[in-house]
């Protein structure tokens, strides 16, 4: 049996690892949100990420990038991500269905598309616009 080019590509295996770990993260987040408040969960999530951060820093000999713009965007990314995580934990804690919450929040690329249109002046094809409309319709249908 011939192995496809995709299965040989590094991005594929990294993506698969992300899917597996994010799946575990979603379930752990739901279970954790039932036991403690969202802000506490975010604080403990951050503490749990510290061993990963320290390992990454050690691998780079404790040097952080020197590009100020990149560092600024990274810090802003952390702030936006942290606020988003607290919101997600609050959604879990409110008693919503985990699968509906995750599918709904997985539509964040729609916001990315809108921002790309407004800020980066990117353009969408008609097929891509149709995809956005269908994605929005899917959320409505999935939540019924």
PDB file of C-alpha atoms in Angstrom:
ATOM      1  CA  UNK A   1       0.000   0.000   0.000  1.00  0.00           C
ATOM      2  CA  UNK A   2       1.376   3.368  -1.059  1.00  0.00           C
ATOM      3  CA  UNK A   3       1.565   6.082   1.617  1.00  0.00           C
ATOM      4  CA  UNK A   4       0.007   9.371   0.564  1.00  0.00           C
ATOM      5  CA  UNK A   5       1.980  12.608   0.532  1.00  0.00           C
ATOM      6  CA  UNK A   6      -0.330  14.011   3.202  1.00  0.00           C
ATOM      7  CA  UNK A   7       0.520  11.320   5.722  1.00  0.00           C
ATOM      8  CA  UNK A   8       4.216  12.066   5.176  1.00  0.00           C
ATOM      9  CA  UNK A   9       3.811  15.819   5.733  1.00  0.00           C
ATOM     10  CA  UNK A  10       4.791  17.236   9.122  1.00  0.00           C
ATOM     11  CA  UNK A  11       1.801  19.603   9.170  1.00  0.00           C
ATOM     12  CA  UNK A  12      -0.567  16.629   9.050  1.00  0.00           C
ATOM     13  CA  UNK A  13       0.875  15.026  12.184  1.00  0.00           C
ATOM     14  CA  UNK A  14       1.033  18.343  14.046  1.00  0.00           C
ATOM     15  CA  UNK A  15      -2.587  18.991  13.084  1.00  0.00           C
ATOM     16  CA  UNK A  16      -3.620  15.534  14.240  1.00  0.00           C
ATOM     17  CA  UNK A  17      -1.850  16.074  17.579  1.00  0.00           C
ATOM     18  CA  UNK A  18      -3.652  19.426  17.958  1.00  0.00           C
ATOM     19  CA  UNK A  19      -7.022  17.791  17.307  1.00  0.00           C
ATOM     20  CA  UNK A  20      -6.357  15.042  19.858  1.00  0.00           C
ATOM     21  CA  UNK A  21      -5.066  17.365  22.577  1.00  0.00           C
ATOM     22  CA  UNK A  22      -7.791  19.963  21.952  1.00  0.00           C
ATOM     23  CA  UNK A  23     -10.405  17.229  22.162  1.00  0.00           C
ATOM     24  CA  UNK A  24      -9.030  16.207  25.558  1.00  0.00           C
ATOM     25  CA  UNK A  25      -8.800  19.872  26.570  1.00  0.00           C
ATOM     26  CA  UNK A  26     -12.490  20.442  25.711  1.00  0.00           C
ATOM     27  CA  UNK A  27     -13.656  17.513  27.836  1.00  0.00           C
ATOM     28  CA  UNK A  28     -11.356  18.457  30.735  1.00  0.00           C
ATOM     29  CA  UNK A  29     -12.599  22.059  30.480  1.00  0.00           C
ATOM     30  CA  UNK A  30     -16.235  20.976  30.676  1.00  0.00           C
ATOM     31  CA  UNK A  31     -15.621  18.712  33.670  1.00  0.00           C
ATOM     32  CA  UNK A  32     -13.470  21.342  35.398  1.00  0.00           C
ATOM     33  CA  UNK A  33     -16.009  24.092  34.789  1.00  0.00           C
ATOM     34  CA  UNK A  34     -18.598  22.104  36.725  1.00  0.00           C
ATOM     35  CA  UNK A  35     -16.336  22.081  39.794  1.00  0.00           C
ATOM     36  CA  UNK A  36     -14.800  25.578  39.847  1.00  0.00           C
ATOM     37  CA  UNK A  37     -15.605  29.067  38.472  1.00  0.00           C
ATOM     38  CA  UNK A  38     -14.344  30.123  34.999  1.00  0.00           C
ATOM     39  CA  UNK A  39     -11.734  32.619  36.284  1.00  0.00           C
ATOM     40  CA  UNK A  40     -10.254  30.030  38.634  1.00  0.00           C
ATOM     41  CA  UNK A  41     -10.209  27.491  35.824  1.00  0.00           C
ATOM     42  CA  UNK A  42      -8.339  29.944  33.583  1.00  0.00           C
ATOM     43  CA  UNK A  43      -5.808  30.658  36.335  1.00  0.00           C
ATOM     44  CA  UNK A  44      -5.181  26.959  36.871  1.00  0.00           C
ATOM     45  CA  UNK A  45      -5.079  26.372  33.095  1.00  0.00           C
ATOM     46  CA  UNK A  46      -2.293  28.955  32.923  1.00  0.00           C
ATOM     47  CA  UNK A  47      -0.407  27.232  35.745  1.00  0.00           C
ATOM     48  CA  UNK A  48      -0.818  23.932  33.923  1.00  0.00           C
ATOM     49  CA  UNK A  49       0.709  25.476  30.803  1.00  0.00           C
ATOM     50  CA  UNK A  50       3.828  26.580  32.694  1.00  0.00           C
ATOM     51  CA  UNK A  51       5.702  23.256  32.329  1.00  0.00           C
ATOM     52  CA  UNK A  52       5.158  23.435  28.564  1.00  0.00           C
ATOM     53  CA  UNK A  53       6.313  27.063  28.492  1.00  0.00           C
ATOM     54  CA  UNK A  54       9.409  26.256  30.544  1.00  0.00           C
ATOM     55  CA  UNK A  55      10.280  23.322  28.277  1.00  0.00           C
ATOM     56  CA  UNK A  56       9.939  25.557  25.207  1.00  0.00           C
ATOM     57  CA  UNK A  57      12.085  28.256  26.811  1.00  0.00           C
ATOM     58  CA  UNK A  58      14.725  25.722  27.814  1.00  0.00           C
ATOM     59  CA  UNK A  59      14.841  24.395  24.249  1.00  0.00           C
ATOM     60  CA  UNK A  60      15.565  27.967  23.083  1.00  0.00           C
ATOM     61  CA  UNK A  61      18.127  28.553  25.858  1.00  0.00           C
ATOM     62  CA  UNK A  62      15.674  30.937  27.562  1.00  0.00           C
ATOM     63  CA  UNK A  63      15.754  33.441  24.696  1.00  0.00           C
ATOM     64  CA  UNK A  64      12.555  35.137  23.604  1.00  0.00           C
ATOM     65  CA  UNK A  65      12.125  36.606  20.130  1.00  0.00           C
ATOM     66  CA  UNK A  66      13.496  40.101  19.729  1.00  0.00           C
ATOM     67  CA  UNK A  67      10.986  41.370  17.157  1.00  0.00           C
ATOM     68  CA  UNK A  68       8.921  43.858  19.175  1.00  0.00           C
ATOM     69  CA  UNK A  69       5.996  43.699  16.795  1.00  0.00           C
ATOM     70  CA  UNK A  70       5.906  39.901  17.008  1.00  0.00           C
ATOM     71  CA  UNK A  71       6.192  39.983  20.801  1.00  0.00           C
ATOM     72  CA  UNK A  72       3.391  42.552  20.990  1.00  0.00           C
ATOM     73  CA  UNK A  73       1.111  40.480  18.775  1.00  0.00           C
ATOM     74  CA  UNK A  74       1.917  37.391  20.828  1.00  0.00           C
ATOM     75  CA  UNK A  75       1.040  39.128  24.093  1.00  0.00           C
ATOM     76  CA  UNK A  76      -2.194  40.481  22.599  1.00  0.00           C
ATOM     77  CA  UNK A  77      -2.912  36.946  21.390  1.00  0.00           C
ATOM     78  CA  UNK A  78      -2.504  35.669  24.939  1.00  0.00           C
ATOM     79  CA  UNK A  79      -4.883  38.299  26.301  1.00  0.00           C
ATOM     80  CA  UNK A  80      -7.530  37.607  23.651  1.00  0.00           C
ATOM     81  CA  UNK A  81      -7.126  33.870  24.135  1.00  0.00           C
ATOM     82  CA  UNK A  82      -7.391  34.139  27.910  1.00  0.00           C
ATOM     83  CA  UNK A  83     -10.593  36.181  27.740  1.00  0.00           C
ATOM     84  CA  UNK A  84     -11.993  33.766  25.164  1.00  0.00           C
ATOM     85  CA  UNK A  85     -11.136  30.812  27.394  1.00  0.00           C
ATOM     86  CA  UNK A  86     -12.877  32.365  30.393  1.00  0.00           C
ATOM     87  CA  UNK A  87     -15.942  32.902  28.201  1.00  0.00           C
ATOM     88  CA  UNK A  88     -15.820  29.285  27.049  1.00  0.00           C
ATOM     89  CA  UNK A  89     -15.511  28.019  30.623  1.00  0.00           C
ATOM     90  CA  UNK A  90     -18.485  30.191  31.598  1.00  0.00           C
ATOM     91  CA  UNK A  91     -20.481  28.658  28.725  1.00  0.00           C
ATOM     92  CA  UNK A  92     -19.597  25.175  29.979  1.00  0.00           C
ATOM     93  CA  UNK A  93     -20.464  26.095  33.557  1.00  0.00           C
ATOM     94  CA  UNK A  94     -23.842  27.490  32.502  1.00  0.00           C
ATOM     95  CA  UNK A  95     -24.941  23.938  31.782  1.00  0.00           C
ATOM     96  CA  UNK A  96     -24.938  24.097  27.997  1.00  0.00           C
ATOM     97  CA  UNK A  97     -24.425  20.994  25.883  1.00  0.00           C
ATOM     98  CA  UNK A  98     -20.680  20.471  25.404  1.00  0.00           C
ATOM     99  CA  UNK A  99     -20.980  19.418  21.769  1.00  0.00           C
ATOM    100  CA  UNK A 100     -23.104  22.453  20.847  1.00  0.00           C
ATOM    101  CA  UNK A 101     -20.804  24.834  22.737  1.00  0.00           C
ATOM    102  CA  UNK A 102     -17.721  23.443  21.021  1.00  0.00           C
ATOM    103  CA  UNK A 103     -19.259  23.532  17.553  1.00  0.00           C
ATOM    104  CA  UNK A 104     -20.479  27.087  18.130  1.00  0.00           C
ATOM    105  CA  UNK A 105     -17.118  28.320  19.394  1.00  0.00           C
ATOM    106  CA  UNK A 106     -15.378  26.475  16.570  1.00  0.00           C
ATOM    107  CA  UNK A 107     -16.923  29.049  14.254  1.00  0.00           C
ATOM    108  CA  UNK A 108     -14.356  31.615  15.390  1.00  0.00           C
ATOM    109  CA  UNK A 109     -12.791  31.493  11.903  1.00  0.00           C
ATOM    110  CA  UNK A 110     -15.851  33.439  10.719  1.00  0.00           C
ATOM    111  CA  UNK A 111     -14.641  36.355  12.865  1.00  0.00           C
ATOM    112  CA  UNK A 112     -11.167  35.866  11.436  1.00  0.00           C
ATOM    113  CA  UNK A 113     -12.614  36.088   7.930  1.00  0.00           C
ATOM    114  CA  UNK A 114     -14.500  39.297   8.727  1.00  0.00           C
ATOM    115  CA  UNK A 115     -11.396  40.844  10.282  1.00  0.00           C
ATOM    116  CA  UNK A 116      -9.285  39.735   7.309  1.00  0.00           C
ATOM    117  CA  UNK A 117     -11.750  41.463   5.010  1.00  0.00           C
ATOM    118  CA  UNK A 118     -11.794  44.660   7.054  1.00  0.00           C
ATOM    119  CA  UNK A 119      -8.180  44.915   8.189  1.00  0.00           C
ATOM    120  CA  UNK A 120      -6.161  42.986   5.604  1.00  0.00           C
ATOM    121  CA  UNK A 121      -8.477  43.845   2.687  1.00  0.00           C
ATOM    122  CA  UNK A 122      -8.650  40.220   1.582  1.00  0.00           C
ATOM    123  CA  UNK A 123     -11.391  39.103  -0.773  1.00  0.00           C
ATOM    124  CA  UNK A 124     -13.733  36.120  -0.753  1.00  0.00           C
ATOM    125  CA  UNK A 125     -15.017  34.140  -3.683  1.00  0.00           C
ATOM    126  CA  UNK A 126     -18.726  33.416  -4.046  1.00  0.00           C
ATOM    127  CA  UNK A 127     -18.070  29.827  -3.038  1.00  0.00           C
ATOM    128  CA  UNK A 128     -16.331  30.947   0.151  1.00  0.00           C
ATOM    129  CA  UNK A 129     -19.233  33.275   0.987  1.00  0.00           C
ATOM    130  CA  UNK A 130     -21.600  30.348   0.479  1.00  0.00           C
ATOM    131  CA  UNK A 131     -19.416  28.324   2.872  1.00  0.00           C
ATOM    132  CA  UNK A 132     -19.763  31.005   5.549  1.00  0.00           C
ATOM    133  CA  UNK A 133     -23.530  31.071   5.128  1.00  0.00           C
ATOM    134  CA  UNK A 134     -23.730  27.282   5.371  1.00  0.00           C
ATOM    135  CA  UNK A 135     -21.502  27.278   8.461  1.00  0.00           C
ATOM    136  CA  UNK A 136     -23.814  29.769  10.165  1.00  0.00           C
ATOM    137  CA  UNK A 137     -26.840  27.680   9.168  1.00  0.00           C
ATOM    138  CA  UNK A 138     -25.130  24.568  10.539  1.00  0.00           C
ATOM    139  CA  UNK A 139     -24.879  26.159  13.987  1.00  0.00           C
ATOM    140  CA  UNK A 140     -28.566  26.938  14.018  1.00  0.00           C
ATOM    141  CA  UNK A 141     -29.436  23.399  12.913  1.00  0.00           C
ATOM    142  CA  UNK A 142     -26.945  21.766  15.291  1.00  0.00           C
ATOM    143  CA  UNK A 143     -28.285  23.660  18.288  1.00  0.00           C
ATOM    144  CA  UNK A 144     -31.909  22.575  17.692  1.00  0.00           C
TER     145      UNK A 144
END
